[in-house]
Short mmCIF file of C-alpha atoms in Angstrom, two decimals:
data_model
loop_
_atom_site.label_atom_id
_atom_site.label_comp_id
_atom_site.label_asym_id
_atom_site.label_seq_id
_atom_site.Cartn_x
_atom_site.Cartn_y
_atom_site.Cartn_z
CA GLU U 126 3.27 -4.14 -19.12
CA VAL U 127 3.02 -1.89 -16.08
CA GLN U 128 6.38 -1.07 -14.50
CA LEU U 129 7.30 1.12 -11.58
CA VAL U 130 11.02 1.14 -10.90
CA GLU U 131 12.27 2.86 -7.78
CA SER U 132 15.84 4.02 -7.38
CA GLY U 133 17.92 6.25 -5.15
CA GLY U 134 17.90 4.21 -1.97
CA GLY U 135 21.03 3.36 -0.06
CA LEU U 136 22.94 3.85 3.15
CA VAL U 137 22.95 7.35 4.62
CA GLN U 138 24.01 8.77 7.97
CA PRO U 139 21.47 10.26 10.36
CA GLY U 140 20.75 13.84 9.34
CA GLY U 141 21.57 13.12 5.72
CA SER U 142 19.43 13.34 2.59
CA LEU U 143 18.32 11.07 -0.22
CA ARG U 144 16.19 11.56 -3.30
CA LEU U 145 14.11 8.60 -4.39
CA SER U 146 12.88 8.32 -7.95
CA CYS U 147 10.21 6.11 -9.48
CA ALA U 148 10.13 5.65 -13.23
CA VAL U 149 6.73 4.61 -14.49
CA SER U 150 5.62 2.95 -17.70
CA GLY U 151 2.63 0.96 -18.89
CA PHE U 152 -0.14 3.22 -17.62
CA THR U 153 -1.10 6.85 -18.02
CA PHE U 154 1.07 8.29 -15.26
CA SER U 155 -0.31 11.81 -15.60
CA SER U 156 -3.83 10.61 -14.75
CA TYR U 157 -3.02 8.95 -11.45
CA TRP U 158 -2.57 10.00 -7.88
CA MET U 159 0.77 8.60 -6.74
CA HIS U 160 1.82 7.45 -3.29
CA TRP U 161 4.89 6.46 -1.33
CA VAL U 162 4.46 3.75 1.29
CA ARG U 163 7.24 2.37 3.42
CA GLN U 164 7.88 -0.88 5.25
CA ALA U 165 10.46 -1.15 7.99
CA PRO U 166 12.25 -4.51 8.25
CA GLU U 167 9.82 -7.22 9.30
CA LYS U 168 7.11 -4.62 9.93
CA GLY U 169 3.85 -3.55 8.34
CA LEU U 170 2.97 -0.94 5.74
CA VAL U 171 2.96 2.77 6.52
CA TRP U 172 1.76 5.47 4.19
CA VAL U 173 4.26 8.28 3.65
CA SER U 174 2.92 10.74 1.12
CA ARG U 175 0.73 11.28 -1.92
CA ILE U 176 0.50 13.70 -4.84
CA ASN U 177 -2.37 14.37 -7.17
CA SER U 178 -2.23 13.87 -10.92
CA ASP U 179 -1.03 17.38 -11.84
CA GLY U 180 1.31 17.73 -8.89
CA ARG U 181 -0.48 20.67 -7.31
CA SER U 182 -1.77 18.87 -4.24
CA THR U 183 0.37 16.94 -1.79
CA ASN U 184 -0.14 15.31 1.58
CA TYR U 185 2.20 13.77 4.13
CA GLY U 186 2.10 11.41 7.04
CA ASP U 187 3.22 12.74 10.40
CA SER U 188 6.64 11.11 10.12
CA ALA U 189 7.30 12.86 6.79
CA LYS U 190 5.92 16.34 7.45
CA GLY U 191 8.56 19.04 7.27
CA ARG U 192 11.30 16.62 6.18
CA PHE U 193 10.10 14.89 2.99
CA THR U 194 8.88 16.43 -0.26
CA ILE U 195 6.96 14.54 -2.91
CA SER U 196 6.96 15.75 -6.50
CA ARG U 197 6.41 14.48 -10.01
CA ASP U 198 7.40 15.19 -13.58
CA ASN U 199 4.59 14.10 -15.85
CA ALA U 200 6.71 14.76 -18.94
CA LYS U 201 9.22 12.19 -17.67
CA ASN U 202 6.67 9.80 -16.10
CA THR U 203 8.65 10.01 -12.88
CA LEU U 204 7.74 10.38 -9.21
CA TYR U 205 10.17 11.67 -6.61
CA LEU U 206 10.59 11.73 -2.86
CA GLN U 207 13.15 14.12 -1.44
CA MET U 208 14.04 13.01 2.06
CA ASN U 209 15.96 15.34 4.36
CA SER U 210 17.01 15.16 8.01
CA LEU U 211 16.85 11.39 7.87
CA ARG U 212 16.52 9.43 11.10
CA VAL U 213 17.37 5.86 12.01
CA GLU U 214 13.64 5.14 12.18
CA ASP U 215 13.25 6.08 8.49
CA THR U 216 15.05 2.84 7.62
CA ALA U 217 12.63 0.93 5.38
CA VAL U 218 11.80 -0.26 1.91
CA TYR U 219 10.05 2.57 0.11
CA TYR U 220 7.38 1.62 -2.43
CA CYS U 221 6.08 3.80 -5.22
CA ILE U 222 2.40 3.23 -5.98
CA GLY U 223 0.11 4.31 -8.78
CA GLY U 224 -3.50 4.68 -7.66
CA TRP U 225 -3.51 1.76 -5.27
CA GLY U 226 -3.21 -0.88 -7.95
CA TYR U 227 0.30 -0.50 -9.28
CA TRP U 228 3.26 -1.09 -6.98
CA GLY U 229 6.97 -0.96 -7.58
CA ARG U 230 9.42 -3.45 -6.12
CA GLY U 231 10.70 -0.90 -3.64
CA THR U 232 14.02 0.65 -2.79
CA LEU U 233 15.78 0.13 0.52
CA VAL U 234 16.77 3.16 2.57
CA THR U 235 19.10 2.48 5.48
CA VAL U 236 19.84 5.28 7.92
CA SER U 237 22.74 4.37 10.15
CA SER U 238 26.00 5.77 11.43
CA ASP Y 206 -6.08 8.35 12.56
CA ILE Y 207 -8.43 5.51 11.67
CA VAL Y 208 -7.27 2.26 13.29
CA MET Y 209 -7.61 -0.91 11.23
CA THR Y 210 -7.73 -4.15 13.23
CA GLN Y 211 -7.33 -7.50 11.53
CA THR Y 212 -8.14 -10.92 12.92
CA PRO Y 213 -6.68 -13.43 13.04
CA LEU Y 214 -3.04 -12.37 12.81
CA SER Y 215 -2.07 -15.76 11.48
CA LEU Y 216 -3.89 -18.54 9.70
CA SER Y 217 -2.87 -22.03 8.67
CA VAL Y 218 -5.03 -23.48 5.93
CA THR Y 219 -5.25 -26.82 4.15
CA PRO Y 220 -5.12 -26.45 0.36
CA GLY Y 221 -8.58 -26.50 -1.12
CA GLN Y 222 -10.20 -25.29 2.09
CA PRO Y 223 -11.73 -21.85 2.59
CA ALA Y 224 -10.16 -19.04 4.58
CA SER Y 225 -11.51 -15.82 5.99
CA ILE Y 226 -9.89 -12.67 7.38
CA SER Y 227 -11.72 -9.96 9.28
CA CYS Y 228 -10.88 -6.27 9.27
CA LYS Y 229 -12.55 -3.73 11.52
CA SER Y 230 -12.10 0.02 11.28
CA SER Y 231 -12.39 2.50 14.14
CA GLN Y 232 -14.65 4.72 12.00
CA SER Y 233 -17.06 4.13 9.16
CA LEU Y 234 -15.40 3.91 5.77
CA LEU Y 235 -18.56 4.94 3.90
CA HIS Y 236 -17.95 8.19 2.07
CA SER Y 237 -20.61 10.74 1.18
CA ASP Y 238 -20.02 9.81 -2.47
CA GLY Y 239 -21.53 6.42 -1.71
CA LYS Y 240 -18.27 4.51 -2.00
CA THR Y 241 -16.61 2.61 0.82
CA TYR Y 242 -12.84 3.01 0.75
CA LEU Y 243 -11.63 -0.37 1.98
CA TYR Y 244 -8.90 -2.27 0.16
CA TRP Y 245 -7.22 -5.66 0.51
CA PHE Y 246 -3.61 -6.37 -0.44
CA LEU Y 247 -1.49 -9.50 -0.46
CA GLN Y 248 2.25 -9.40 0.06
CA LYS Y 249 3.74 -12.68 -1.08
CA PRO Y 250 7.11 -13.69 0.40
CA GLY Y 251 9.89 -11.52 -0.97
CA GLN Y 252 7.53 -9.44 -3.10
CA SER Y 253 5.88 -6.06 -2.96
CA PRO Y 254 2.21 -5.90 -1.98
CA GLN Y 255 -0.38 -6.40 -4.69
CA LEU Y 256 -3.93 -5.12 -4.79
CA LEU Y 257 -6.60 -7.80 -4.54
CA ILE Y 258 -9.81 -5.95 -3.73
CA TYR Y 259 -10.82 -2.31 -3.88
CA GLU Y 260 -13.90 -0.56 -2.51
CA VAL Y 261 -14.81 -3.57 -0.37
CA SER Y 262 -15.74 -6.04 -3.06
CA TYR Y 263 -14.30 -5.24 -6.50
CA ARG Y 264 -11.56 -7.56 -7.65
CA PHE Y 265 -8.58 -5.85 -9.24
CA SER Y 266 -7.50 -6.84 -12.73
CA GLY Y 267 -6.17 -10.39 -12.89
CA VAL Y 268 -7.24 -11.39 -9.37
CA PRO Y 269 -8.71 -14.90 -9.29
CA ASP Y 270 -12.39 -15.15 -8.48
CA ARG Y 271 -11.66 -17.35 -5.45
CA PHE Y 272 -10.97 -14.05 -3.67
CA SER Y 273 -13.99 -12.08 -2.54
CA GLY Y 274 -14.57 -9.13 -0.27
CA SER Y 275 -17.63 -8.11 1.68
CA GLY Y 276 -18.77 -5.87 4.48
CA SER Y 277 -19.94 -2.37 5.19
CA GLY Y 278 -19.42 0.53 7.57
CA THR Y 279 -16.71 -0.67 9.91
CA ASP Y 280 -16.71 -4.47 9.46
CA PHE Y 281 -15.15 -6.17 6.47
CA THR Y 282 -14.14 -9.66 5.41
CA LEU Y 283 -11.83 -11.14 2.81
CA LYS Y 284 -12.67 -14.70 1.83
CA ILE Y 285 -10.68 -17.20 -0.17
CA SER Y 286 -13.05 -19.90 -1.36
CA ARG Y 287 -10.39 -22.56 -1.91
CA VAL Y 288 -6.86 -21.74 -0.78
CA GLU Y 289 -4.02 -22.57 -3.13
CA ALA Y 290 -0.31 -22.79 -2.38
CA GLU Y 291 0.32 -19.50 -4.20
CA ASP Y 292 -1.96 -17.66 -1.75
CA VAL Y 293 0.62 -17.73 1.05
CA GLY Y 294 1.79 -14.40 2.36
CA VAL Y 295 0.61 -11.50 4.47
CA TYR Y 296 -2.78 -9.95 3.82
CA TYR Y 297 -3.42 -6.31 4.68
CA CYS Y 298 -6.60 -4.28 4.74
CA MET Y 299 -6.35 -0.52 4.25
CA GLN Y 300 -8.65 2.48 4.43
CA SER Y 301 -8.34 5.59 2.33
CA ILE Y 302 -11.45 7.53 3.30
CA GLN Y 303 -9.43 9.74 5.60
CA LEU Y 304 -5.85 10.96 5.64
CA PRO Y 305 -3.58 9.32 6.48
CA PRO Y 306 -4.44 6.06 4.74
CA THR Y 307 -3.89 3.36 7.33
CA PHE Y 308 -3.24 -0.37 7.11
CA GLY Y 309 -4.15 -3.26 9.33
CA GLN Y 310 -1.36 -5.15 11.11
CA GLY Y 311 -1.42 -7.90 8.55
CA THR Y 312 -2.59 -11.52 8.60
CA GLU Y 313 -0.02 -14.15 7.75
CA VAL Y 314 -1.48 -17.06 5.82
CA GLU Y 315 0.44 -20.30 5.57
CA ILE Y 316 -0.37 -23.62 3.99
CA LYS Y 317 -0.63 -26.72 6.18
#
């Protein structure tokens, strides 16, 4: 059974940091591009970042550039998203995605004072 | 960024009847490798999105054959041949030919 389990979300003050993790099982993690997509409350889907299978190539959406860092540990089957300088507008559910076919349940990040 | 425009934004369908959602992209999604990078997702209430269709017309594993995708270039359609109660939710199209991948606004499907 394919499982992607995100963790690390929570309430943080503006300017703070969080590190999201996504533990993967059920498919060959090291063979897949991985993505983070977020969804603000009652809003649509917005792509955040992606990383290639060996971790050497990364890309970011405009809202994430310079503040977020995507990484992976293929030995641990885990994807990460380090989020710094968080803003109120970063409040969203963050989904971890394998290829485009495997989605986690998401982790809620709330940025508020 | 490529803009994805879905119509309609909401749809009310009688069970057993067909339904259709249109998605138009601001640029062609046909890649030089011959593939067209258009996807369809369904987000059921309270759940994460799930992939239905990839590369315009290929059903993902486990997706019922009542779902079909078609189109080319910049115009695409998702069809449900006979809507069932479990098909309610928000449908999104997405392109991945160009960074950043972008999603349509979503089409909310409800059952009459």
